[in-house]
Amino acid sequence: MVAQIIDGKMFAASVREKVGGHVARLKSEHNIVPGLAVVLVGEDPASQVYVRSKGKQTVEVGMKSVEHKLKAETSESDLLALIKLLNNDVTIHGILVQLPLPKHLNEDLVINSIDPTKDVDGFHISNVGLLGTGQKSMVPCTPLGCLMLLRDHYGSLSGLDAVVIGRSNIVGKPMAQLLVGDNCTVTIAHSRTKNLPDVIRRADIVIAAVGRPRMIIGDWIKPGATIIDVGINRIDKPEGGTRLIGDTDFASCCEVSGAITPVPGGVGPMTIACLLANTVTACCRANNLQEPDGLTA
Ligand code: NAD
């Protein structure tokens, strides 16, 4: 079998188009412009790239983009004061604090100071609880992107066996909640899981969110299964320089699986597209307007 390649780049473009269409309607029919504020503390190069890319795509879909770049030594009270201002700003519908934060700042405290209705990353404890109890919430962007790809591929996920490898708060756990919500039978595997290959072999859907290059090989995959590779690993190229690869051994997994997301070009582009989707969803909720279909869980 040669796996179908799930084109996340193309799907993300269709999500952005849908968001853009909704933004245009909000403007023309209600004179509302959704606004996203991104807060970056410090000079981490990877975070700077992400923030730039988020700002660019926000503007491209017609939304207002605000960037707050703070010095690495910013005090917790100054950061909390900025978040309070953004919470009270009616032109801002989404607030994202780029993680990781410098060590002297308490990440949980900072994230939980964001108004949960503006928490477009879906990391606020209220949103975690709402998602866990199957209620309307802001859904973390990367798992939401994976869910959209799976729904598009299968139509219904009901009754499928899914394995999520990784139990982080930002990917693994919310991913598992979303799959349960779509009636999958879900196993969460992690660093202490025994017989990982056997656990993976039972799954119709494999979500790899570990951060270990090429860890999952084709021999562990049930024939015809769908693989969603969340992993982003930078490796050295033999000819010099570096490149990104996922958590799966792409070549051997392609021979056995029915469908697979590539790295890059799979889950990655979906994450920012879902951030834009969450911002437009938050804007609609804040204004008691109907939310666009298909942009949330
Ligand atoms: P994390 O380090 O917080 O979690 C990794 C998880 O993998 C842990 O729960 C751990 O138990 C599990 N694990 C580690 N070794 C294992 C092993 N040998 N067997 C089974 N499980 C094992 O990482 P994270 O933040 O969840 O991110 C995971 C990966 O996804 C990383 O590569 C990250 O860069 C990537 N990521 C991608 C996106 C995207 O937009 N595509 C977004 C977030 C994270």
Short mmCIF file of C-alpha atoms and ligand atoms in Angstrom, two decimals:
data_model
loop_
_atom_site.label_atom_id
_atom_site.label_comp_id
_atom_site.label_asym_id
_atom_site.label_seq_id
_atom_site.Cartn_x
_atom_site.Cartn_y
_atom_site.Cartn_z
CA MET A 1 0.00 0.00 0.00
CA VAL A 2 1.18 3.52 -0.72
CA ALA A 3 -0.28 6.00 1.74
CA GLN A 4 -2.31 9.01 0.70
CA ILE A 5 -0.45 12.16 1.74
CA ILE A 6 -2.70 14.44 3.79
CA ASP A 7 -1.88 17.93 2.56
CA GLY A 8 -2.04 20.15 5.64
CA LYS A 9 -0.69 23.13 3.75
CA MET A 10 -3.59 23.05 1.30
CA PHE A 11 -6.16 22.36 4.02
CA ALA A 12 -4.80 25.24 6.12
CA ALA A 13 -5.21 27.55 3.10
CA SER A 14 -8.88 26.51 2.87
CA VAL A 15 -9.34 27.23 6.61
CA ARG A 16 -7.78 30.68 6.16
CA GLU A 17 -10.08 31.33 3.19
CA LYS A 18 -13.10 30.41 5.29
CA VAL A 19 -11.87 32.66 8.12
CA GLY A 20 -11.23 35.49 5.64
CA GLY A 21 -14.76 35.17 4.25
CA HIS A 22 -16.24 35.36 7.72
CA VAL A 23 -14.06 38.34 8.66
CA ALA A 24 -15.29 40.16 5.55
CA ARG A 25 -18.94 39.45 6.53
CA LEU A 26 -18.34 40.65 10.10
CA LYS A 27 -16.97 43.91 8.67
CA SER A 28 -19.62 44.53 6.04
CA GLU A 29 -22.67 43.41 8.05
CA HIS A 30 -21.70 44.40 11.61
CA ASN A 31 -18.78 46.83 11.26
CA ILE A 32 -16.68 44.53 13.50
CA VAL A 33 -13.00 43.71 12.90
CA PRO A 34 -11.72 40.69 14.87
CA GLY A 35 -8.47 41.54 16.69
CA LEU A 36 -5.64 39.27 17.83
CA ALA A 37 -2.97 40.41 20.29
CA VAL A 38 0.24 38.39 20.53
CA VAL A 39 2.58 38.97 23.47
CA LEU A 40 6.22 37.95 23.16
CA VAL A 41 8.56 38.20 26.13
CA GLY A 42 12.27 37.95 25.33
CA GLU A 43 14.25 37.31 22.16
CA ASP A 44 13.93 33.56 21.59
CA PRO A 45 14.61 33.24 17.81
CA ALA A 46 12.06 30.42 17.18
CA SER A 47 9.36 32.36 19.06
CA GLN A 48 10.17 35.50 17.05
CA VAL A 49 9.64 33.54 13.81
CA TYR A 50 6.29 32.14 15.04
CA VAL A 51 5.07 35.55 16.19
CA ARG A 52 6.00 37.17 12.87
CA SER A 53 4.22 34.47 10.95
CA LYS A 54 1.11 34.73 13.16
CA GLY A 55 0.98 38.52 12.70
CA LYS A 56 1.39 38.25 8.91
CA GLN A 57 -1.37 35.66 8.51
CA THR A 58 -3.70 37.58 10.85
CA VAL A 59 -3.43 40.66 8.61
CA GLU A 60 -3.80 38.54 5.44
CA VAL A 61 -7.26 37.30 6.52
CA GLY A 62 -8.35 40.89 7.24
CA MET A 63 -8.10 40.89 11.03
CA LYS A 64 -6.43 43.43 13.29
CA SER A 65 -3.03 42.25 14.53
CA VAL A 66 -1.33 43.73 17.58
CA GLU A 67 2.13 42.63 18.71
CA HIS A 68 3.58 43.42 22.13
CA LYS A 69 7.29 42.67 22.31
CA LEU A 70 8.57 42.88 25.87
CA LYS A 71 12.12 42.64 27.21
CA ALA A 72 13.24 39.27 28.62
CA GLU A 73 13.58 40.84 32.08
CA THR A 74 9.96 42.13 32.13
CA SER A 75 8.47 41.66 35.60
CA GLU A 76 5.48 39.43 36.22
CA SER A 77 3.43 42.39 37.45
CA ASP A 78 4.14 44.37 34.24
CA LEU A 79 3.13 41.39 32.10
CA LEU A 80 -0.06 40.84 34.13
CA ALA A 81 -0.87 44.56 33.80
CA LEU A 82 -0.58 44.32 30.00
CA ILE A 83 -2.84 41.25 29.92
CA LYS A 84 -5.40 43.12 32.03
CA LEU A 85 -5.38 45.97 29.51
CA LEU A 86 -5.89 43.52 26.64
CA ASN A 87 -8.67 41.71 28.57
CA ASN A 88 -10.51 45.05 28.82
CA ASP A 89 -9.87 46.14 25.23
CA VAL A 90 -13.07 45.58 23.22
CA THR A 91 -11.17 45.67 19.91
CA ILE A 92 -9.14 42.61 20.95
CA HIS A 93 -10.94 39.24 20.75
CA GLY A 94 -7.97 36.91 21.04
CA ILE A 95 -4.89 37.08 23.29
CA LEU A 96 -1.92 34.78 22.88
CA VAL A 97 1.13 34.80 25.13
CA GLN A 98 3.93 33.09 23.24
CA LEU A 99 5.45 30.20 25.22
CA PRO A 100 7.91 29.37 26.62
CA LEU A 101 8.22 32.38 28.93
CA PRO A 102 11.52 33.33 30.61
CA LYS A 103 12.11 31.26 33.75
CA HIS A 104 11.28 34.01 36.28
CA LEU A 105 7.68 34.23 35.01
CA ASN A 106 5.03 31.78 36.25
CA GLU A 107 3.47 30.40 33.05
CA ASP A 108 0.34 29.01 34.74
CA LEU A 109 -0.32 32.30 36.52
CA VAL A 110 0.16 34.30 33.33
CA ILE A 111 -2.03 32.03 31.15
CA ASN A 112 -4.77 31.93 33.79
CA SER A 113 -4.84 35.73 33.93
CA ILE A 114 -6.09 35.87 30.31
CA ASP A 115 -9.87 36.30 29.96
CA PRO A 116 -10.89 32.69 29.08
CA THR A 117 -13.19 33.94 26.31
CA LYS A 118 -10.13 35.57 24.66
CA ASP A 119 -7.80 32.62 25.34
CA VAL A 120 -7.34 31.60 21.69
CA ASP A 121 -4.60 29.10 22.63
CA GLY A 122 -7.13 27.23 24.78
CA PHE A 123 -4.63 26.78 27.65
CA HIS A 124 -6.59 28.62 30.40
CA ILE A 125 -7.68 26.22 33.13
CA SER A 126 -11.36 27.12 32.46
CA ASN A 127 -11.03 26.08 28.83
CA VAL A 128 -9.20 22.88 29.82
CA GLY A 129 -12.11 22.05 32.15
CA LEU A 130 -14.77 22.93 29.59
CA LEU A 131 -13.09 20.77 26.94
CA GLY A 132 -12.71 17.90 29.42
CA THR A 133 -16.41 18.00 30.22
CA GLY A 134 -17.48 18.27 26.58
CA GLN A 135 -18.66 21.88 26.82
CA LYS A 136 -18.12 24.77 24.43
CA SER A 137 -14.57 26.09 24.95
CA MET A 138 -11.61 27.59 23.17
CA VAL A 139 -9.78 24.54 21.78
CA PRO A 140 -5.94 24.34 21.60
CA CYS A 141 -4.87 25.07 18.03
CA THR A 142 -2.65 22.09 17.19
CA PRO A 143 -5.09 19.37 18.34
CA LEU A 144 -7.94 21.29 16.68
CA GLY A 145 -5.97 21.26 13.42
CA CYS A 146 -5.40 17.48 13.72
CA LEU A 147 -9.13 16.95 14.36
CA MET A 148 -10.07 18.98 11.28
CA LEU A 149 -7.72 16.89 9.11
CA LEU A 150 -9.15 13.65 10.49
CA ARG A 151 -12.78 14.74 10.07
CA ASP A 152 -12.04 15.75 6.50
CA HIS A 153 -10.40 12.40 5.81
CA TYR A 154 -12.97 10.10 7.44
CA GLY A 155 -16.21 12.06 7.61
CA SER A 156 -17.17 10.37 10.90
CA LEU A 157 -14.58 9.15 13.42
CA SER A 158 -17.19 7.24 15.44
CA GLY A 159 -15.99 3.89 16.77
CA LEU A 160 -12.43 4.17 15.46
CA ASP A 161 -9.52 3.12 17.70
CA ALA A 162 -7.07 6.00 18.24
CA VAL A 163 -3.70 6.09 19.95
CA VAL A 164 -2.24 9.44 21.00
CA ILE A 165 1.47 9.16 21.73
CA GLY A 166 2.40 11.97 24.14
CA ARG A 167 0.51 13.34 27.14
CA SER A 168 1.42 17.03 27.16
CA ASN A 169 -1.14 19.64 28.17
CA ILE A 170 -0.83 21.44 24.84
CA VAL A 171 -1.08 18.50 22.43
CA GLY A 172 -1.55 14.96 23.78
CA LYS A 173 -4.22 15.44 26.46
CA PRO A 174 -6.50 17.86 24.55
CA MET A 175 -6.10 15.70 21.42
CA ALA A 176 -7.36 12.68 23.35
CA GLN A 177 -10.34 14.68 24.69
CA LEU A 178 -11.28 15.80 21.20
CA LEU A 179 -11.12 12.25 19.83
CA VAL A 180 -13.29 10.98 22.70
CA GLY A 181 -15.70 13.81 21.85
CA ASP A 182 -15.88 12.43 18.30
CA ASN A 183 -16.62 8.93 19.67
CA CYS A 184 -13.21 7.31 19.13
CA THR A 185 -11.90 4.71 21.56
CA VAL A 186 -8.74 6.43 22.78
CA THR A 187 -5.48 5.24 24.31
CA ILE A 188 -2.91 7.76 25.53
CA ALA A 189 0.62 6.35 25.31
CA HIS A 190 3.63 8.04 26.88
CA SER A 191 7.23 7.54 27.97
CA ARG A 192 6.27 4.82 30.50
CA THR A 193 3.93 2.87 28.20
CA LYS A 194 4.83 -0.83 27.97
CA ASN A 195 4.95 -2.53 24.56
CA LEU A 196 4.38 0.68 22.61
CA PRO A 197 4.53 -1.12 19.22
CA ASP A 198 1.66 -3.44 20.24
CA VAL A 199 -0.42 -0.51 21.51
CA ILE A 200 0.13 1.36 18.23
CA ARG A 201 -0.66 -1.74 16.09
CA ARG A 202 -4.25 -1.75 17.40
CA ALA A 203 -4.98 1.78 16.22
CA ASP A 204 -6.91 3.01 13.19
CA ILE A 205 -5.63 6.51 14.00
CA VAL A 206 -2.11 7.21 15.27
CA ILE A 207 -1.31 10.69 16.57
CA ALA A 208 2.43 11.09 17.14
CA ALA A 209 3.25 13.99 19.50
CA VAL A 210 6.53 13.02 21.12
CA GLY A 211 9.39 15.07 19.69
CA ARG A 212 11.66 12.13 18.76
CA PRO A 213 12.80 11.95 15.14
CA ARG A 214 11.62 8.85 13.19
CA MET A 215 10.66 7.02 16.40
CA ILE A 216 7.56 5.35 14.96
CA ILE A 217 8.29 2.84 12.23
CA GLY A 218 6.10 1.18 9.61
CA ASP A 219 6.31 -2.22 11.31
CA TRP A 220 4.30 -0.78 14.27
CA ILE A 221 1.43 0.45 12.08
CA LYS A 222 -1.82 -1.41 11.38
CA PRO A 223 -2.23 -1.69 7.58
CA GLY A 224 -4.43 1.15 6.33
CA ALA A 225 -4.21 3.23 9.53
CA THR A 226 -4.09 7.03 9.39
CA ILE A 227 -1.03 8.73 10.88
CA ILE A 228 -1.07 12.35 12.05
CA ASP A 229 2.52 13.37 12.76
CA VAL A 230 2.67 16.37 15.11
CA GLY A 231 6.40 16.06 15.84
CA ILE A 232 8.79 18.77 14.71
CA ASN A 233 12.43 17.71 14.95
CA ARG A 234 15.38 19.55 13.45
CA ILE A 235 18.11 17.20 12.21
CA ASP A 236 21.43 17.69 10.46
CA LYS A 237 21.56 16.99 6.73
CA PRO A 238 24.54 14.87 5.53
CA GLU A 239 25.43 17.60 3.01
CA GLY A 240 25.36 20.27 5.75
CA GLY A 241 22.59 22.47 7.11
CA THR A 242 19.47 21.19 8.86
CA ARG A 243 15.95 20.10 8.00
CA LEU A 244 12.69 19.33 9.82
CA ILE A 245 11.33 15.81 10.20
CA GLY A 246 8.49 14.29 12.19
CA ASP A 247 8.20 11.56 14.82
CA THR A 248 7.47 8.91 12.20
CA ASP A 249 9.84 7.14 9.90
CA PHE A 250 8.02 8.55 6.89
CA ALA A 251 9.26 6.07 4.24
CA SER A 252 8.39 2.86 6.12
CA CYS A 253 5.12 4.30 7.50
CA CYS A 254 4.04 5.30 3.97
CA GLU A 255 4.29 1.64 2.88
CA VAL A 256 1.82 0.43 5.50
CA SER A 257 -0.50 3.29 6.44
CA GLY A 258 -3.55 4.37 4.48
CA ALA A 259 -2.86 8.08 4.94
CA ILE A 260 -0.17 10.19 6.59
CA THR A 261 0.66 13.84 7.21
CA PRO A 262 4.14 14.92 6.05
CA VAL A 263 6.56 17.05 8.08
CA PRO A 264 6.81 19.81 7.06
CA GLY A 265 3.49 20.57 5.35
CA GLY A 266 1.12 18.55 7.54
CA VAL A 267 0.02 19.59 11.02
CA GLY A 268 2.34 22.64 11.24
CA PRO A 269 0.41 24.95 8.87
CA MET A 270 -2.88 23.93 10.54
CA THR A 271 -1.79 25.37 13.90
CA ILE A 272 -1.74 29.03 12.82
CA ALA A 273 -4.85 28.54 10.65
CA CYS A 274 -6.67 27.29 13.78
CA LEU A 275 -5.41 30.27 15.78
CA LEU A 276 -7.12 32.53 13.22
CA ALA A 277 -10.22 30.31 13.35
CA ASN A 278 -10.30 30.57 17.15
CA THR A 279 -9.99 34.37 16.96
CA VAL A 280 -12.96 34.69 14.64
CA THR A 281 -14.93 32.24 16.82
CA ALA A 282 -14.07 34.27 19.96
CA CYS A 283 -15.13 37.49 18.16
CA CYS A 284 -18.50 35.98 17.18
CA ARG A 285 -19.12 34.72 20.72
CA ALA A 286 -18.19 38.12 22.23
CA ASN A 287 -20.73 39.81 19.98
CA ASN A 288 -23.47 37.16 20.28
CA LEU A 289 -23.23 36.42 16.58
CA GLN A 290 -23.49 33.03 14.92
CA GLU A 291 -20.14 31.22 14.73
CA PRO A 292 -18.89 30.02 11.36
CA ASP A 293 -19.44 26.30 10.74
CA GLY A 294 -16.51 23.90 10.71
CA LEU A 295 -14.00 26.17 12.43
CA THR A 296 -14.16 24.66 15.91
CA ALA A 297 -14.61 21.27 17.56
P1 NAD B 1 6.34 17.39 25.33
O1 NAD B 1 7.82 17.23 25.40
O2 NAD B 1 5.63 18.28 26.27
O3 NAD B 1 5.67 15.96 25.41
C1 NAD B 1 6.23 14.83 24.80
C2 NAD B 1 5.46 13.61 25.22
O4 NAD B 1 6.05 12.48 24.61
C3 NAD B 1 5.46 13.37 26.73
O5 NAD B 1 4.13 13.31 27.18
C4 NAD B 1 6.18 12.03 26.91
O6 NAD B 1 5.56 11.19 27.88
C5 NAD B 1 6.08 11.41 25.53
N1 NAD B 1 7.24 10.57 25.26
C6 NAD B 1 8.54 10.89 25.39
N2 NAD B 1 9.31 9.83 25.07
C7 NAD B 1 8.47 8.83 24.71
C8 NAD B 1 8.67 7.51 24.30
N3 NAD B 1 9.89 6.98 24.15
N4 NAD B 1 7.58 6.75 24.03
C9 NAD B 1 6.33 7.26 24.15
N5 NAD B 1 6.09 8.53 24.54
C10 NAD B 1 7.16 9.30 24.82
O7 NAD B 1 6.06 17.81 23.80
P2 NAD B 1 4.80 18.54 23.12
O8 NAD B 1 4.84 19.98 23.44
O9 NAD B 1 3.55 17.76 23.33
O10 NAD B 1 5.24 18.39 21.59
C11 NAD B 1 5.44 17.12 20.99
C12 NAD B 1 6.02 17.32 19.61
O11 NAD B 1 5.07 18.04 18.82
C13 NAD B 1 7.30 18.15 19.55
O12 NAD B 1 8.11 17.66 18.51
C14 NAD B 1 6.82 19.54 19.23
O13 NAD B 1 7.80 20.31 18.57
C15 NAD B 1 5.68 19.22 18.31
N6 NAD B 1 4.66 20.26 18.24
C16 NAD B 1 4.23 20.61 17.01
C17 NAD B 1 3.25 21.57 16.86
C18 NAD B 1 2.79 21.92 15.48
O14 NAD B 1 2.26 22.99 15.27
N7 NAD B 1 2.95 21.04 14.50
C19 NAD B 1 2.69 22.18 17.97
C20 NAD B 1 3.10 21.77 19.25
C21 NAD B 1 4.09 20.79 19.36
#
